[in-house]
Coordinates of C-alpha atoms in Angstrom, one line a residue:
M677 CA 67.4 57.2 -17.7
T678 CA 70.3 59.7 -17.0
T679 CA 73.5 58.1 -15.2
R680 CA 75.9 60.9 -15.7
S681 CA 78.1 61.8 -12.6
D682 CA 77.0 65.5 -12.3
H683 CA 73.4 64.4 -12.6
Y684 CA 73.1 61.3 -10.6
P685 CA 71.5 62.8 -7.2
Q686 CA 68.3 63.8 -9.9
A687 CA 68.7 60.1 -11.2
H688 CA 68.5 58.6 -7.8
R689 CA 65.9 60.5 -6.6
T690 CA 64.1 59.6 -10.1
W691 CA 64.9 55.8 -9.6
R692 CA 63.8 55.9 -5.9
V693 CA 60.3 56.5 -6.5
A694 CA 59.7 54.4 -9.7
C695 CA 61.4 51.3 -8.1
I696 CA 59.9 51.7 -5.1
A697 CA 56.0 51.7 -7.2
A698 CA 57.6 48.5 -9.2
A699 CA 59.1 46.3 -5.9
S700 CA 56.3 46.8 -3.3
A701 CA 52.9 45.7 -2.5
A702 CA 49.8 47.3 -3.5
V703 CA 49.9 50.1 -0.3
L704 CA 53.5 50.5 0.3
L705 CA 53.7 51.0 -3.8
A706 CA 52.2 54.6 -3.9
A707 CA 53.6 55.3 -0.1
G708 CA 56.8 54.7 -0.7
C709 CA 57.1 57.2 -3.7
G710 CA 59.1 59.8 -2.5
E711 CA 58.1 62.9 -1.6
K712 CA 59.8 66.2 -2.2
K713 CA 60.9 67.0 1.5
D714 CA 61.3 70.2 3.1
S715 CA 64.3 70.0 5.7
K716 CA 63.1 72.9 7.3
V717 CA 59.8 71.1 8.7
A718 CA 61.5 68.5 10.8
S719 CA 57.9 68.1 12.5
Q720 CA 56.9 66.3 9.2
T721 CA 59.9 63.5 9.3
A722 CA 59.0 60.3 10.8
A723 CA 62.6 58.8 10.3
K724 CA 66.4 59.3 9.1
V725 CA 67.7 56.3 7.2
N726 CA 71.1 56.9 6.6
K727 CA 71.0 60.7 4.6
E728 CA 67.6 59.5 3.4
E729 CA 64.2 60.8 5.2
I730 CA 60.7 58.9 5.5
T731 CA 57.7 61.6 6.5
V732 CA 54.9 61.7 8.6
H733 CA 52.7 62.1 4.8
Q734 CA 54.1 58.9 3.8
I735 CA 53.1 56.9 7.1
N736 CA 49.7 58.8 6.7
F737 CA 49.1 57.7 2.9
V738 CA 49.4 54.2 4.4
L739 CA 46.7 54.5 7.0
Q740 CA 44.5 56.3 4.5
Q741 CA 44.4 52.7 2.6
Q742 CA 43.8 50.5 5.6
R743 CA 40.0 49.3 5.3
G744 CA 38.1 49.2 8.4
L745 CA 41.0 50.5 11.0
R746 CA 39.8 52.3 13.7
P747 CA 40.4 55.4 15.2
E748 CA 42.1 53.5 18.3
Q749 CA 44.0 51.6 16.2
A750 CA 45.9 54.3 14.4
D751 CA 49.0 55.0 16.8
A752 CA 50.0 51.2 16.6
A753 CA 49.3 51.4 13.0
S754 CA 51.7 54.1 12.0
K755 CA 54.4 53.1 14.1
Q756 CA 54.4 49.0 11.8
I757 CA 54.2 51.4 9.1
L758 CA 57.2 53.4 9.7
E759 CA 59.3 50.0 10.7
R760 CA 58.4 48.4 7.1
L761 CA 59.0 51.7 5.6
I762 CA 62.5 51.9 7.0
D763 CA 63.1 48.1 6.1
Q764 CA 61.9 49.3 2.2
E765 CA 64.5 52.4 2.6
L766 CA 67.0 50.3 3.7
A767 CA 66.6 47.8 0.5
V768 CA 66.3 51.0 -2.0
Q769 CA 69.7 52.0 -0.6
K770 CA 71.4 48.4 -1.3
A771 CA 69.5 48.4 -4.1
V772 CA 71.2 51.5 -5.5
D773 CA 74.5 51.1 -4.3
Q774 CA 74.3 47.6 -6.5
K775 CA 73.2 49.7 -9.5
M776 CA 70.2 47.6 -10.1
D777 CA 68.5 50.5 -11.1
R778 CA 70.7 50.2 -14.3
D779 CA 69.4 46.5 -14.7
P780 CA 67.3 45.9 -17.6
R781 CA 64.9 44.0 -15.8
V782 CA 64.0 46.6 -13.6
V783 CA 64.4 49.4 -15.7
Q784 CA 60.9 47.4 -17.7
Q785 CA 59.4 47.2 -14.3
I786 CA 59.6 50.8 -13.5
E787 CA 57.9 51.9 -16.6
A788 CA 55.3 49.5 -16.7
A789 CA 54.9 50.5 -12.9
K790 CA 54.6 53.8 -14.0
R791 CA 52.3 53.2 -16.9
E792 CA 50.0 51.1 -15.0
I793 CA 49.8 54.3 -11.8
I794 CA 49.4 56.7 -14.6
A795 CA 46.5 54.9 -16.5
R796 CA 44.4 54.6 -13.0
A797 CA 44.7 58.0 -12.1
Y798 CA 42.7 59.0 -15.6
V799 CA 40.6 56.5 -15.5
D800 CA 39.7 57.5 -11.5
K801 CA 38.8 60.8 -12.7
I802 CA 36.7 59.5 -15.3
G803 CA 34.7 57.3 -12.9
E804 CA 34.7 60.3 -10.6
T805 CA 32.2 62.0 -13.1
A806 CA 29.6 58.7 -13.0
S807 CA 26.5 59.8 -11.3
K808 CA 25.1 58.2 -8.4
P809 CA 21.8 56.0 -8.7
T810 CA 18.9 57.1 -7.9
P811 CA 16.0 55.7 -4.9
D812 CA 13.9 54.4 -8.4
E813 CA 16.6 52.5 -10.0
V814 CA 18.0 50.5 -6.8
R815 CA 14.6 49.6 -6.5
K816 CA 14.3 47.9 -10.2
Y817 CA 17.5 46.3 -9.6
Y818 CA 16.1 45.2 -6.0
D819 CA 13.1 44.1 -7.8
E820 CA 14.4 42.1 -10.7
K821 CA 16.5 40.3 -8.7
P822 CA 14.2 38.4 -6.4
A823 CA 16.9 35.5 -5.8
L824 CA 19.3 38.2 -4.3
F825 CA 17.0 39.7 -2.0
K826 CA 13.2 38.9 -1.8
E827 CA 13.6 35.0 -1.7
R828 CA 17.3 34.8 -0.8
R829 CA 18.4 31.4 0.2
V830 CA 21.6 30.0 1.7
Y831 CA 22.9 26.9 0.1
S832 CA 24.4 24.1 1.7
L833 CA 26.3 22.7 -1.2
Q834 CA 28.2 19.4 -2.4
E835 CA 30.6 19.4 -5.2
L836 CA 32.5 16.8 -7.3
A837 CA 34.9 17.5 -9.9
I838 CA 35.3 14.9 -12.4
E839 CA 37.9 13.9 -14.7
A840 CA 36.4 13.0 -17.7
K841 CA 36.5 12.8 -21.7
P842 CA 33.5 14.6 -23.2
E843 CA 32.5 11.8 -24.7
Q844 CA 31.7 10.6 -21.4
I845 CA 29.1 13.5 -20.3
D846 CA 26.2 12.4 -21.2
G847 CA 26.3 9.1 -19.3
L848 CA 27.2 10.9 -16.2
R849 CA 24.1 12.7 -16.5
A850 CA 22.2 9.8 -17.4
K851 CA 23.8 8.0 -14.5
L852 CA 23.4 11.1 -11.5
A853 CA 19.8 10.8 -12.9
E854 CA 19.3 7.4 -11.9
A855 CA 21.4 7.5 -8.6
K856 CA 19.0 7.3 -5.9
N857 CA 21.2 9.7 -3.6
I858 CA 24.6 11.2 -4.3
N859 CA 26.3 8.3 -2.1
E860 CA 25.4 5.8 -5.2
F861 CA 26.5 8.2 -7.9
V862 CA 30.0 8.3 -5.9
E863 CA 29.5 4.4 -5.7
Y864 CA 29.3 4.4 -9.3
L865 CA 32.3 6.4 -10.3
K866 CA 34.9 4.6 -7.7
A867 CA 33.8 1.1 -9.4
N868 CA 34.3 2.9 -13.2
E869 CA 38.1 4.2 -11.9
F870 CA 36.6 8.2 -12.3
K871 CA 39.1 10.6 -10.6
F872 CA 37.4 12.9 -9.3
A873 CA 37.8 14.9 -6.0
G874 CA 35.1 16.3 -3.4
N875 CA 33.9 19.6 -1.3
Q876 CA 31.3 20.9 0.6
A877 CA 30.2 24.5 1.0
V878 CA 27.9 27.5 2.1
R879 CA 27.0 29.7 -0.4
A880 CA 25.0 32.8 0.2
A881 CA 22.8 33.9 -2.9
E882 CA 25.9 36.6 -3.7
Q883 CA 28.3 34.3 -3.5
L884 CA 27.3 32.6 -6.6
P885 CA 27.4 33.1 -10.6
L886 CA 24.4 35.5 -10.9
A887 CA 24.2 33.6 -14.5
S888 CA 23.2 30.4 -12.6
L889 CA 21.3 31.9 -9.5
D890 CA 18.2 31.5 -10.8
N891 CA 18.8 27.9 -11.9
F892 CA 20.0 27.4 -7.7
A893 CA 16.7 29.6 -6.8
R894 CA 14.4 26.8 -8.7
M895 CA 16.2 23.4 -7.0
Q896 CA 14.9 22.0 -4.7
D897 CA 16.8 20.6 -1.1
G898 CA 18.2 17.0 -2.4
Q899 CA 18.8 18.2 -6.5
A900 CA 21.6 17.7 -7.9
V901 CA 22.8 18.9 -11.5
L902 CA 25.9 18.4 -13.6
T903 CA 27.6 20.5 -15.9
P904 CA 30.7 20.1 -18.5
S905 CA 34.0 21.7 -17.1
P906 CA 37.6 22.1 -18.8
T907 CA 38.4 18.5 -17.3
G908 CA 35.2 17.0 -17.4
A909 CA 32.6 17.6 -15.2
Q910 CA 30.8 19.4 -12.0
V911 CA 28.4 18.2 -9.9
I912 CA 26.6 20.4 -7.8
V913 CA 24.0 18.4 -5.2
L914 CA 21.8 21.1 -3.0
A915 CA 22.3 19.5 0.1
N916 CA 19.8 22.0 2.3
S917 CA 18.9 25.2 2.0
R918 CA 17.4 28.2 4.2
S919 CA 15.6 31.1 3.4
Q920 CA 17.5 34.4 4.7
P921 CA 15.7 37.1 2.3
V922 CA 17.0 40.8 2.5
T923 CA 15.0 43.8 2.6
L924 CA 15.4 47.0 0.1
E925 CA 16.4 49.4 3.1
Q926 CA 19.5 46.6 3.7
A927 CA 20.5 46.0 0.0
T928 CA 20.1 49.4 -0.4
P929 CA 24.5 50.4 0.2
A930 CA 25.5 47.2 -1.6
I931 CA 22.8 47.8 -4.5
E932 CA 23.7 51.4 -4.7
Q933 CA 28.0 50.8 -4.8
F934 CA 27.0 48.2 -7.8
L935 CA 25.3 50.0 -9.9
L936 CA 27.9 53.1 -9.4
N937 CA 30.8 50.4 -10.3
D938 CA 28.9 49.4 -13.3
R939 CA 28.2 53.1 -14.5
K940 CA 32.4 54.0 -13.8
R941 CA 33.1 50.8 -15.8
K942 CA 30.9 52.1 -19.1
L943 CA 32.2 55.2 -18.4
V944 CA 36.2 53.8 -19.0
E945 CA 35.1 51.5 -21.7
E946 CA 33.0 53.8 -23.9
N947 CA 35.6 56.7 -23.2
V948 CA 38.3 54.2 -24.4
K949 CA 36.9 53.2 -27.0
Q950 CA 36.1 57.1 -28.2
M951 CA 40.1 57.2 -27.5
R952 CA 40.9 54.4 -30.2
G953 CA 38.2 55.7 -32.6
G954 CA 40.1 59.0 -33.2
A955 CA 44.1 57.4 -32.4
Q956 CA 46.2 56.6 -35.7
I957 CA 47.3 52.9 -34.1
E958 CA 49.3 50.9 -36.6
Y959 CA 49.7 47.7 -36.3
V960 CA 53.4 46.5 -36.7
G961 CA 55.0 42.8 -38.3
K962 CA 53.7 40.1 -37.1
F963 CA 50.8 41.5 -35.2
A964 CA 49.5 43.7 -38.3
E965 CA 48.4 40.0 -39.8
G966 CA 44.7 39.8 -39.7
A967 CA 44.4 42.5 -37.5
A968 CA 42.0 44.1 -39.9
S969 CA 39.4 41.0 -39.6
A970 CA 40.2 40.7 -35.4
P971 CA 37.5 41.5 -33.0
A972 CA 37.5 44.6 -30.8
A973 CA 40.4 45.0 -28.9
S974 CA 39.8 44.9 -24.8
T975 CA 40.2 47.4 -23.0
A976 CA 41.6 45.3 -20.3
P977 CA 45.0 46.8 -20.0
V978 CA 43.4 49.6 -19.1
P979 CA 43.2 49.4 -15.3
A980 CA 39.2 49.6 -15.0
P981 CA 37.5 50.7 -11.6
A982 CA 37.6 48.1 -9.0
P983 CA 34.1 45.9 -9.2
A984 CA 32.1 44.2 -6.5
P985 CA 34.2 41.1 -5.7
A986 CA 31.2 38.3 -5.7
A987 CA 30.4 36.8 -8.7
S988 CA 26.8 38.0 -8.5
G989 CA 28.6 41.8 -9.2
L990 CA 27.8 42.8 -5.2
D991 CA 30.0 43.1 -2.7
A992 CA 29.0 39.6 -0.6
S993 CA 30.0 41.4 2.8
S994 CA 27.7 44.1 2.2
I995 CA 25.1 42.1 1.8
S996 CA 26.0 39.3 4.0
K997 CA 28.1 40.8 7.0
G998 CA 27.3 44.5 6.4
M999 CA 23.8 43.9 7.2
G1000 CA 24.0 41.9 10.3
L1001 CA 23.4 38.6 8.3
K1002 CA 24.9 35.1 8.8

């Protein structure tokens, strides 16, 4: 980073762009990046903070990131965004005055943010080549996941997180099987001084881990299961459930998005694999030890296309709220 006084204005601008990227929240990260400003086009200036401008383009960029924003909310949201950008600009200016752009920790954060942004742009470009799923592919996925769609249920669950040693798990499983109900099992835990915490939840099928969904679908109301956990065991009791199937028409948008995201992920993974195969990668120092026999490296440092948030791989809100279900 250049710090000579005769080049400081350029260094100042460069630092401003990267500092905002490193210090801001995800939305403001991109919006805060300085754009080339044309002083002759006054209509593009939303505010002036000392000698620096905040443009309409910056505000519009943030608006584009606001999901679910209704048109009638745009004006009020724009004003709020502008105030946040003004506060941000003041912080940046103060940081520059205090020469925080030269702090090694800040420089490191700037470089990390820069790498993340550039890598994300490349990944997004690769993902754009993914083809949209066909109606036959959507139907096939729908038919293969009856517990998610045709036989979808909403489960009322009681959960117990129990602290236990590995050698105690089989005994707990046996006691759970013997108990007439969950209250009797809880009394056993108390009598034997097991530490545990209870919780109740209502979860639709798409909010459950896909690997466990078929097991839940086979459970009857009142049935309980115990599974080991890192700290002991977890007991889940199906208090009751209700059927709430989803039609193919209702499920299509969520399935299309899931299959598309999955294709993007696979494209990225394959692309990274090819790049690694064609690159000269040399491990140095302690990282060279066992590198040849190590398993294939994870591509996690390369940002993959955003996955659907539900554990099942499908967006729970798309199936539930988006389809008018509760």
